[in-house]
């Protein structure tokens, strides 16, 4: 078990390295110095307390959407709807914040916005979950549809209920009472956008890890994810698992909406689908679908995204190339499975040539205990 | 390897040219930066228009210039890029779009020794309670209604009879003013210049985004099917969809038109192999490029109008239709020029309010 | 037999290693032209690895391969095909919504004008091949519409279509009914008569005895010996394979049935094809007896098992466990009431392959104390429990209870499942094909365990397609045909012929 996870992390690291190398080649191709480029990229994300604060703030919603996607993945579901769940979470939180900020004391306002937003996200995950459980509607399709429903709900809801008097396309600004930004935290990272959301995200990661590894619910959900038939055979309520799993994934993305719209942002704009929703898929992949992995991957993405602008400002690398570099890293992360295959194929060839026997076992190689069934995984896959 | 070498040489040449240009221009040297709004630098609209102004002025003055693309559209995203530019020594920063309003509000006090140009908005605090243009900031607005008016007159005169429609992006003041001005232009031509153009409320719609190309195409298709001859598309990416639909119909032999927005979109509407025909009748332009380059020129002369809110309108040639319109007859062009002169002289007044117009 | 025919394939001193294990160690054997040569060995003995090397799926570390006397390097299956070597895999590699013809020509499409796939010509050729070898395959049928036995013939046709001279059959009978096995033997004889040579991988002595000329026995990657089948007894071959003497008969005393544990009354169950797959089925299973269900695959066994275990709805009738109506109880409830189930497909239902053995051992009882409390798993208890099963059921795994279920051999996976189910201490044990695909040693072991259960007063419902198994393990045998219960007979008072007839739908006493 331990060995397996470590292996996946190694793959992720290799993916990141390859992505960085590919990015370096891109930089060379446009005549820039990759060493300088990466120096500025990482300086941009980390060279001052303020920038570190901003990197953490950028990573915060990514941790949560990454967790959302990873959790669904672990239970055999593909949550493409993190963006919509985030929008609904943000919408509920913004609405509650703007309504309650003048009425209740700060701790209660925060509690309400956090819970309200999380619930709204859970609801947005519940619907595709129910559709899947009841009518076997593919959750990929359903969650994409829910993204659009969320988009238009926010589009009409913000102007109708909480619009900025000067600007039709955004909500009123959230005051300090309801914002997740806290003075003591901001003063630790002066001038940055760091906020209490970071702690919520880390707490959520711990909770998800706990849920998956230590509870009977996690045991059930993972069993459903790995093998629906076996779960059914053992009397696990598979449909309940699907619904719960989508709800939890939705809740995590909803919380991402809360921290993004009432922590990082100052108000909610309409007409914008949060990119964090989709970046969550990459975070999850890079983090090997594990909670700790998602946190690390999100931090890495945070560095890239906050450092990107400084790299652009200091070098002649155009912003679109910077985006390409980041996309390349994501691409390599997403195809780490493919790389694993290439790796083991290469190993097979080597062993065929009679070269030194390799040490590590690849997935393609037969399990040690049953050398008699080497063709079985191929036929059964 | 050779490709790299070529690139390298090209790059070196460019650098040398830039340096030589730098030597010839007099006056104060400073670096000009721009932060893009949502969308790409080549959006054929706001970002591109601003960037062209920055490029033109900076090249002429021999200044270093650069744009950055924020990773999102929140105040934090914008401020981060402003901070990046500032840290890299760019002390004049141009930001196009109303979404920059609170970011500039924060930046103008945070970076006192930098100059900010905010297009289409005035700096205001995040909670919307305070609006203030600091002495290091210029806030620029446009009289979109006047631009829409002139385009409306031109459309009516060229078509003489028929029906027109409007597709907007988001329902925000600049887009609304384009719409209302356009309607007033059509009415003015019907009342004073003998045209007979009809307008129906159902054909004046806002799609809700500036990005949904497919939706723009569908909306345009529906309108053309209902008999609309020309659509004024003030909708960014949604407008691109409308243009695509018009081009597809033109190829099939239908006679349909789009009225472009913000910049001269004629080239985007070309649909034939020979590149001689475009479905862009004319464009309701907004002098974004001019505004951006004007501000840079003024700064280089030490005359940056800090603290002011400027409006670009017909009077200072800040709005209008393109100088050349291949799809308008000479007669129409001259008539439109006369109307534009009247507008300049104040003989015609275009309202910036909805009044009795379609929404 | 042409005993002195020239060798067509020779494998000399083959060595193949996998991390941590030597799968083939200095293996040498010869296939002569026109013979059926069996490769006999337990699961894990290295038979499949050896054949995978011959078929180009693996490269040996050492050794040489000669085809028709010439040394060759078989780097991939295409090379093998070109040399006239074809393989019928244990798991068929067919596209289910393609026709027979489309499957056979897949990757070998003859094209008209370079674009249009010429299926008509291919179809004609397949038809004539099918007739020549007596395969009776309709080239235009879709794979999903034909039986497993027929699908296997499609695989054979695929090799013939590619002009294979040497045909490798990997455990070909494991998926077939007794009738289909019989048919396959006939086909194999036909192939030999047409000058083909056959390599048969198997661990079933009976069929080797029936069809093979010579037999090479492998044990732990090494050749134990090559024998002339006609001159060797089954017992001798089994001994060579296992390394000790093996008993073929299941040792058990007479049953002493007690109270009725499972009572089924007039059970109707829909099949997946939305027709009644089981019609008005009634039976009683008592404590201390093993009731076997015999029948050709697809005659209502799956419907019966799924209805009893709660995985499929009963349309009509009642199921009673210890006099309690459980017809509409969910799966988990039935388990709690004292039912255990060794499922037919250990990969699909029996195990979560990506869970460790430890996690798999609590699949049905993770939510019970002491394995969890208040929704929290209690790892030390789980580990102790899993370790107990692994020890007492001799489940061998590289990393013990921490091994992924996927990494275990089939026999060990099955032992783990059997152990898990028996540890539930059920009143009723439903065992479906409990020895499917296992070797002689493992079969012997599992049969012993089933009888043990009976002797300790449990009721056992055994569903198997292996007639031998049903006959030797059960006390009473119920025979199914087309979803109807044909009859229930006493195992001691019947024989293979009688049951075989009943399986075809002939009721007892109807025979003249």
Short mmCIF file of C-alpha atoms in Angstrom, two decimals, chain B:
data_model
loop_
_atom_site.label_atom_id
_atom_site.label_comp_id
_atom_site.label_asym_id
_atom_site.label_seq_id
_atom_site.Cartn_x
_atom_site.Cartn_y
_atom_site.Cartn_z
CA UNK B 1 19.11 24.42 -34.47
CA UNK B 2 18.95 26.71 -37.47
CA UNK B 3 15.44 27.69 -36.57
CA UNK B 4 16.66 28.72 -33.19
CA UNK B 5 19.50 30.66 -34.72
CA UNK B 6 17.13 32.44 -37.05
CA UNK B 7 14.90 33.30 -34.15
CA UNK B 8 17.85 34.51 -32.20
CA UNK B 9 19.07 36.74 -34.99
CA UNK B 10 15.58 38.09 -35.53
CA UNK B 11 15.35 38.80 -31.88
CA UNK B 12 18.71 40.56 -31.81
CA UNK B 13 17.72 42.71 -34.77
CA UNK B 14 14.49 43.65 -33.09
CA UNK B 15 16.33 44.59 -29.93
CA UNK B 16 18.76 46.79 -31.86
CA UNK B 17 15.94 48.50 -33.70
CA UNK B 18 14.17 49.10 -30.44
CA UNK B 19 17.33 50.55 -28.91
CA UNK B 20 17.97 52.83 -31.89
CA UNK B 21 14.37 53.96 -31.79
CA UNK B 22 14.89 54.61 -28.11
CA UNK B 23 17.79 56.93 -28.83
CA UNK B 24 15.90 59.06 -31.33
CA UNK B 25 12.84 59.79 -29.16
CA UNK B 26 13.35 62.67 -26.77
CA UNK B 27 11.69 63.37 -23.46
CA UNK B 28 11.25 61.22 -20.38
CA UNK B 29 11.80 57.48 -20.65
CA UNK B 30 9.39 55.17 -18.92
CA UNK B 31 7.98 51.67 -19.40
CA UNK B 32 4.35 51.16 -20.37
CA UNK B 33 2.44 48.13 -19.16
CA UNK B 34 -1.03 46.85 -19.77
CA UNK B 35 -3.13 44.26 -17.98
CA UNK B 36 -5.69 42.51 -20.15
CA UNK B 37 -9.29 41.97 -19.21
CA UNK B 38 -10.93 38.56 -19.58
CA UNK B 39 -10.14 37.26 -23.05
CA UNK B 40 -7.03 37.24 -25.15
CA UNK B 41 -4.88 40.04 -26.47
CA UNK B 42 -6.19 39.44 -30.00
CA UNK B 43 -9.87 39.65 -29.09
CA UNK B 44 -10.56 42.04 -31.99
CA UNK B 45 -12.06 44.28 -29.37
CA UNK B 46 -11.16 45.88 -26.08
CA UNK B 47 -7.87 44.22 -25.27
CA UNK B 48 -6.61 44.41 -28.81
CA UNK B 49 -7.72 48.00 -29.29
CA UNK B 50 -5.97 49.14 -26.15
CA UNK B 51 -2.87 47.13 -26.91
CA UNK B 52 -2.61 48.64 -30.39
CA UNK B 53 -2.74 52.10 -28.86
CA UNK B 54 -0.06 51.20 -26.34
CA UNK B 55 2.10 49.66 -29.05
CA UNK B 56 1.72 52.57 -31.46
CA UNK B 57 2.55 55.26 -28.92
CA UNK B 58 5.34 53.33 -27.22
CA UNK B 59 7.00 52.39 -30.50
CA UNK B 60 6.86 55.97 -31.69
CA UNK B 61 8.33 57.23 -28.43
CA UNK B 62 10.83 54.40 -28.15
CA UNK B 63 9.41 53.10 -24.91
CA UNK B 64 9.49 49.57 -23.57
CA UNK B 65 6.00 48.08 -23.42
CA UNK B 66 4.40 44.87 -22.31
CA UNK B 67 1.09 43.33 -21.43
CA UNK B 68 0.22 40.76 -18.76
CA UNK B 69 -2.71 38.41 -18.68
CA UNK B 70 -4.30 37.82 -15.28
CA UNK B 71 -5.31 34.28 -14.36
CA UNK B 72 -8.79 35.36 -13.34
CA UNK B 73 -11.07 38.37 -13.21
CA UNK B 74 -11.09 39.19 -9.53
CA UNK B 75 -9.60 42.30 -7.98
CA UNK B 76 -6.84 40.12 -6.55
CA UNK B 77 -5.95 38.69 -9.94
CA UNK B 78 -5.75 42.16 -11.47
CA UNK B 79 -3.80 43.65 -8.59
CA UNK B 80 -1.28 40.83 -8.74
CA UNK B 81 -0.49 41.63 -12.36
CA UNK B 82 -0.35 45.35 -11.64
CA UNK B 83 2.09 44.51 -8.85
CA UNK B 84 4.13 42.35 -11.22
CA UNK B 85 4.38 45.17 -13.75
CA UNK B 86 5.26 47.64 -11.04
CA UNK B 87 7.93 45.38 -9.57
CA UNK B 88 9.41 45.00 -13.05
CA UNK B 89 9.67 48.77 -13.44
CA UNK B 90 6.58 49.51 -15.50
CA UNK B 91 5.39 52.77 -13.99
CA UNK B 92 2.64 53.55 -16.46
CA UNK B 93 -0.13 50.98 -16.53
CA UNK B 94 -3.18 50.89 -18.80
CA UNK B 95 -6.19 48.79 -17.81
CA UNK B 96 -9.15 48.33 -20.14
CA UNK B 97 -12.56 47.47 -18.75
CA UNK B 98 -14.93 48.19 -15.93
CA UNK B 99 -13.78 45.15 -14.00
CA UNK B 100 -10.56 46.98 -13.10
CA UNK B 101 -12.46 49.57 -11.13
CA UNK B 102 -11.68 48.36 -7.62
CA UNK B 103 -8.20 47.10 -8.50
CA UNK B 104 -7.20 50.57 -9.75
CA UNK B 105 -8.85 52.13 -6.71
CA UNK B 106 -6.48 50.09 -4.55
CA UNK B 107 -3.46 50.40 -6.83
CA UNK B 108 -3.53 54.18 -7.18
CA UNK B 109 -2.82 54.60 -3.48
CA UNK B 110 -0.60 51.53 -3.16
CA UNK B 111 1.72 52.58 -5.98
CA UNK B 112 1.84 56.38 -5.70
CA UNK B 113 4.70 56.83 -8.15
CA UNK B 114 2.95 54.92 -10.92
CA UNK B 115 0.47 56.32 -13.47
CA UNK B 116 -2.78 54.50 -14.21
CA UNK B 117 -5.15 54.74 -17.13
CA UNK B 118 -8.54 53.14 -16.49
CA UNK B 119 -10.77 52.76 -19.52
CA UNK B 120 -14.56 52.52 -19.29
CA UNK B 121 -14.79 52.99 -15.53
CA UNK B 122 -13.83 55.15 -12.61
CA UNK B 123 -11.88 53.76 -9.67
CA UNK B 124 -14.14 52.80 -6.82
CA UNK B 125 -13.72 50.81 -3.64
CA UNK B 126 -14.68 47.17 -3.50
CA UNK B 127 -17.83 47.88 -1.53
CA UNK B 128 -18.79 50.51 -4.12
CA UNK B 129 -19.15 53.22 -1.51
CA UNK B 130 -16.25 55.47 -2.50
CA UNK B 131 -15.19 56.60 -5.93
CA UNK B 132 -12.02 58.62 -6.30
CA UNK B 133 -9.69 59.43 -9.17
CA UNK B 134 -6.29 60.05 -7.58
CA UNK B 135 -3.84 62.47 -9.16
CA UNK B 136 -1.86 59.58 -10.66
CA UNK B 137 -4.91 58.14 -12.43
CA UNK B 138 -6.99 59.05 -15.47
CA UNK B 139 -10.42 57.58 -15.91
CA UNK B 140 -11.72 57.41 -19.49
CA UNK B 141 -15.27 57.05 -20.75
CA UNK B 142 -16.72 56.96 -24.24
CA UNK B 143 -19.93 58.27 -25.71
CA UNK B 144 -20.97 54.84 -27.04
CA UNK B 145 -24.45 56.16 -27.77
CA UNK B 146 -23.02 58.63 -30.27
CA UNK B 147 -21.04 55.86 -31.94
CA UNK B 148 -24.13 53.65 -32.09
CA UNK B 149 -26.12 56.60 -33.46
CA UNK B 150 -23.75 57.19 -36.37
CA UNK B 151 -23.65 53.46 -37.18
CA UNK B 152 -27.44 53.40 -37.03
CA UNK B 153 -27.73 56.28 -39.49
CA UNK B 154 -25.23 54.65 -41.83
CA UNK B 155 -27.06 51.30 -41.66
CA UNK B 156 -30.44 52.87 -42.37
CA UNK B 157 -29.12 54.91 -45.28
CA UNK B 158 -27.41 51.95 -46.91
CA UNK B 159 -30.36 49.58 -46.51
CA UNK B 160 -33.11 52.17 -47.13
CA UNK B 161 -35.77 49.54 -46.32
CA UNK B 162 -35.72 46.37 -44.28
CA UNK B 163 -35.30 45.32 -40.67
CA UNK B 164 -32.48 45.57 -38.13
CA UNK B 165 -31.68 43.81 -34.87
CA UNK B 166 -29.21 44.00 -31.98
CA UNK B 167 -27.22 41.39 -30.07
CA UNK B 168 -25.53 42.59 -26.90
CA UNK B 169 -23.14 40.80 -24.62
CA UNK B 170 -23.79 41.59 -21.01
CA UNK B 171 -26.36 44.19 -20.15
CA UNK B 172 -23.87 46.78 -18.92
CA UNK B 173 -23.88 50.55 -19.55
CA UNK B 174 -21.40 50.70 -22.47
CA UNK B 175 -23.32 48.01 -24.36
CA UNK B 176 -26.69 49.52 -23.50
CA UNK B 177 -25.55 52.92 -24.72
CA UNK B 178 -24.42 51.40 -28.03
CA UNK B 179 -27.87 49.85 -28.37
CA UNK B 180 -29.83 52.96 -27.49
CA UNK B 181 -27.71 55.15 -29.74
CA UNK B 182 -28.15 52.70 -32.62
CA UNK B 183 -31.94 52.80 -32.26
CA UNK B 184 -31.91 56.58 -32.18
CA UNK B 185 -29.77 56.59 -35.33
CA UNK B 186 -32.25 54.38 -37.21
CA UNK B 187 -35.14 56.56 -36.03
CA UNK B 188 -33.29 59.74 -37.03
CA UNK B 189 -32.76 58.37 -40.56
CA UNK B 190 -36.37 57.22 -40.82
CA UNK B 191 -37.64 60.62 -39.68
CA UNK B 192 -35.22 62.92 -41.48
CA UNK B 193 -33.53 61.06 -44.31
CA UNK B 194 -36.43 59.18 -45.87
CA UNK B 195 -35.49 55.61 -44.96
CA UNK B 196 -38.03 52.97 -43.91
CA UNK B 197 -36.33 50.60 -41.51
CA UNK B 198 -38.34 48.55 -39.04
CA UNK B 199 -37.25 47.45 -35.55
CA UNK B 200 -38.98 44.89 -33.32
CA UNK B 201 -38.41 44.56 -29.56
CA UNK B 202 -37.91 40.80 -29.90
CA UNK B 203 -34.84 41.41 -32.05
CA UNK B 204 -33.02 43.48 -29.44
CA UNK B 205 -31.42 41.00 -27.07
CA UNK B 206 -28.53 40.57 -24.64
CA UNK B 207 -26.96 37.13 -24.65
CA UNK B 208 -25.54 37.51 -21.16
CA UNK B 209 -21.86 36.79 -21.78
CA UNK B 210 -19.09 38.11 -23.97
CA UNK B 211 -17.79 34.63 -24.67
CA UNK B 212 -20.48 32.21 -25.88
CA UNK B 213 -19.69 32.01 -29.59
CA UNK B 214 -22.24 29.27 -30.25
CA UNK B 215 -25.06 31.21 -28.64
CA UNK B 216 -24.18 34.25 -30.77
CA UNK B 217 -24.43 32.15 -33.88
CA UNK B 218 -27.81 30.75 -32.85
CA UNK B 219 -29.22 34.16 -31.97
CA UNK B 220 -28.09 35.59 -35.29
CA UNK B 221 -29.50 32.62 -37.20
CA UNK B 222 -32.87 33.05 -35.51
CA UNK B 223 -32.96 36.76 -36.34
CA UNK B 224 -31.99 36.30 -39.98
CA UNK B 225 -34.64 33.59 -40.29
CA UNK B 226 -37.19 36.08 -39.00
CA UNK B 227 -36.26 38.48 -41.77
CA UNK B 228 -33.71 40.74 -40.13
CA UNK B 229 -31.28 42.20 -42.68
CA UNK B 230 -28.62 43.71 -40.45
CA UNK B 231 -27.60 42.94 -36.85
CA UNK B 232 -25.64 45.28 -34.65
CA UNK B 233 -23.48 42.93 -32.59
CA UNK B 234 -21.92 44.57 -29.55
CA UNK B 235 -21.00 41.36 -27.84
CA UNK B 236 -17.31 40.31 -28.00
CA UNK B 237 -17.11 36.56 -28.59
CA UNK B 238 -20.88 36.32 -28.97
CA UNK B 239 -20.50 38.80 -31.82
CA UNK B 240 -17.90 36.50 -33.38
CA UNK B 241 -20.60 33.82 -33.51
CA UNK B 242 -23.00 36.26 -35.18
CA UNK B 243 -20.33 37.17 -37.73
CA UNK B 244 -19.71 33.49 -38.45
CA UNK B 245 -23.41 32.93 -39.09
CA UNK B 246 -23.58 35.92 -41.42
CA UNK B 247 -20.53 34.72 -43.33
CA UNK B 248 -22.00 31.23 -43.71
CA UNK B 249 -25.19 32.73 -45.11
CA UNK B 250 -23.32 35.06 -47.43
CA UNK B 251 -21.46 32.10 -48.89
CA UNK B 252 -24.85 30.51 -49.63
CA UNK B 253 -25.92 33.66 -51.43
CA UNK B 254 -27.98 35.38 -48.78
CA UNK B 255 -27.69 39.13 -48.37
CA UNK B 256 -27.13 39.65 -44.65
CA UNK B 257 -25.14 42.21 -42.68
CA UNK B 258 -23.47 42.71 -39.33
CA UNK B 259 -22.62 46.06 -37.83
CA UNK B 260 -19.33 45.69 -35.97
CA UNK B 261 -18.35 47.20 -32.67
CA UNK B 262 -15.45 48.83 -30.76
CA UNK B 263 -12.95 48.57 -33.63
CA UNK B 264 -13.21 48.39 -37.43
CA UNK B 265 -14.27 44.75 -37.86
CA UNK B 266 -14.42 44.83 -41.68
CA UNK B 267 -11.58 42.33 -42.06
CA UNK B 268 -13.27 39.83 -39.73
CA UNK B 269 -16.29 39.70 -42.00
CA UNK B 270 -14.53 38.77 -45.24
CA UNK B 271 -16.04 35.61 -46.62
CA UNK B 272 -15.00 35.08 -50.23
CA UNK B 273 -11.83 33.55 -51.64
CA UNK B 274 -10.72 36.76 -53.28
CA UNK B 275 -11.08 38.60 -50.00
CA UNK B 276 -13.08 41.39 -51.52
CA UNK B 277 -16.42 40.91 -49.83
CA UNK B 278 -17.27 41.34 -46.16
CA UNK B 279 -20.53 41.07 -44.30
CA UNK B 280 -19.50 43.95 -42.02
CA UNK B 281 -21.61 46.87 -43.17
CA UNK B 282 -19.79 49.32 -40.93
CA UNK B 283 -18.54 49.40 -37.33
CA UNK B 284 -19.58 51.52 -34.35
CA UNK B 285 -16.10 52.37 -33.16
CA UNK B 286 -14.88 53.47 -29.81
CA UNK B 287 -11.54 55.26 -29.83
CA UNK B 288 -9.86 52.90 -27.39
CA UNK B 289 -6.66 52.82 -29.39
CA UNK B 290 -6.61 56.58 -29.62
CA UNK B 291 -7.33 56.97 -25.92
CA UNK B 292 -4.52 54.65 -24.91
CA UNK B 293 -1.96 56.24 -27.22
CA UNK B 294 -3.08 59.78 -26.31
CA UNK B 295 -2.47 59.14 -22.63
CA UNK B 296 1.01 57.75 -23.28
CA UNK B 297 1.87 60.72 -25.49
CA UNK B 298 0.65 63.15 -22.85
CA UNK B 299 2.70 61.41 -20.16
CA UNK B 300 5.83 61.60 -22.28
CA UNK B 301 5.25 65.33 -22.64
CA UNK B 302 4.77 65.62 -18.91
CA UNK B 303 1.13 66.56 -19.40
CA UNK B 304 -0.57 63.48 -17.94
CA UNK B 305 -4.09 64.61 -16.99
CA UNK B 306 -3.98 62.89 -13.58
CA UNK B 307 -7.04 63.11 -11.44
CA UNK B 308 -9.33 63.77 -14.38
CA UNK B 309 -12.22 61.84 -15.86
CA UNK B 310 -12.18 62.19 -19.65
CA UNK B 311 -14.94 61.45 -22.11
CA UNK B 312 -14.14 60.56 -25.69
CA UNK B 313 -17.03 61.49 -27.95
CA UNK B 314 -17.82 62.83 -31.40
CA UNK B 315 -16.50 66.26 -30.54
CA UNK B 316 -12.92 65.01 -30.03
CA UNK B 317 -13.22 62.25 -32.66
CA UNK B 318 -13.19 59.66 -29.90
CA UNK B 319 -16.10 57.69 -31.39
CA UNK B 320 -17.57 57.14 -34.86
CA UNK B 321 -17.51 54.79 -37.81
CA UNK B 322 -14.37 53.87 -39.77
CA UNK B 323 -12.92 56.33 -42.26
CA UNK B 324 -13.42 53.90 -45.10
CA UNK B 325 -16.44 51.62 -45.42
CA UNK B 326 -16.27 49.51 -48.59
CA UNK B 327 -19.85 48.40 -48.08
CA UNK B 328 -21.29 51.90 -47.93
CA UNK B 329 -21.85 53.85 -51.14
CA UNK B 330 -20.09 57.17 -51.52
CA UNK B 331 -23.43 58.90 -51.28
CA UNK B 332 -24.21 57.22 -47.96
CA UNK B 333 -20.75 57.99 -46.64
CA UNK B 334 -21.08 61.67 -47.42
CA UNK B 335 -24.54 61.86 -45.88
CA UNK B 336 -23.22 60.16 -42.73
CA UNK B 337 -20.31 62.58 -42.65
CA UNK B 338 -22.80 65.45 -42.61
CA UNK B 339 -24.74 63.89 -39.74
CA UNK B 340 -21.46 63.37 -37.87
CA UNK B 341 -20.59 67.03 -38.37
CA UNK B 342 -23.98 68.03 -36.96
CA UNK B 343 -23.33 65.77 -33.98
CA UNK B 344 -19.96 67.40 -33.46
CA UNK B 345 -21.46 70.83 -33.68
CA UNK B 346 -24.08 69.93 -31.15
CA UNK B 347 -26.95 70.31 -33.64
CA UNK B 348 -27.95 66.72 -32.95
CA UNK B 349 -28.09 65.45 -29.38
CA UNK B 350 -28.11 61.69 -28.71
CA UNK B 351 -29.52 60.51 -25.42
CA UNK B 352 -27.51 58.11 -23.26
CA UNK B 353 -30.68 56.93 -21.54
CA UNK B 354 -33.18 54.24 -22.49
CA UNK B 355 -36.23 56.49 -22.49
CA UNK B 356 -38.87 54.92 -24.69
CA UNK B 357 -36.38 52.72 -26.54
CA UNK B 358 -36.13 48.94 -26.47
CA UNK B 359 -34.08 47.72 -23.54
#
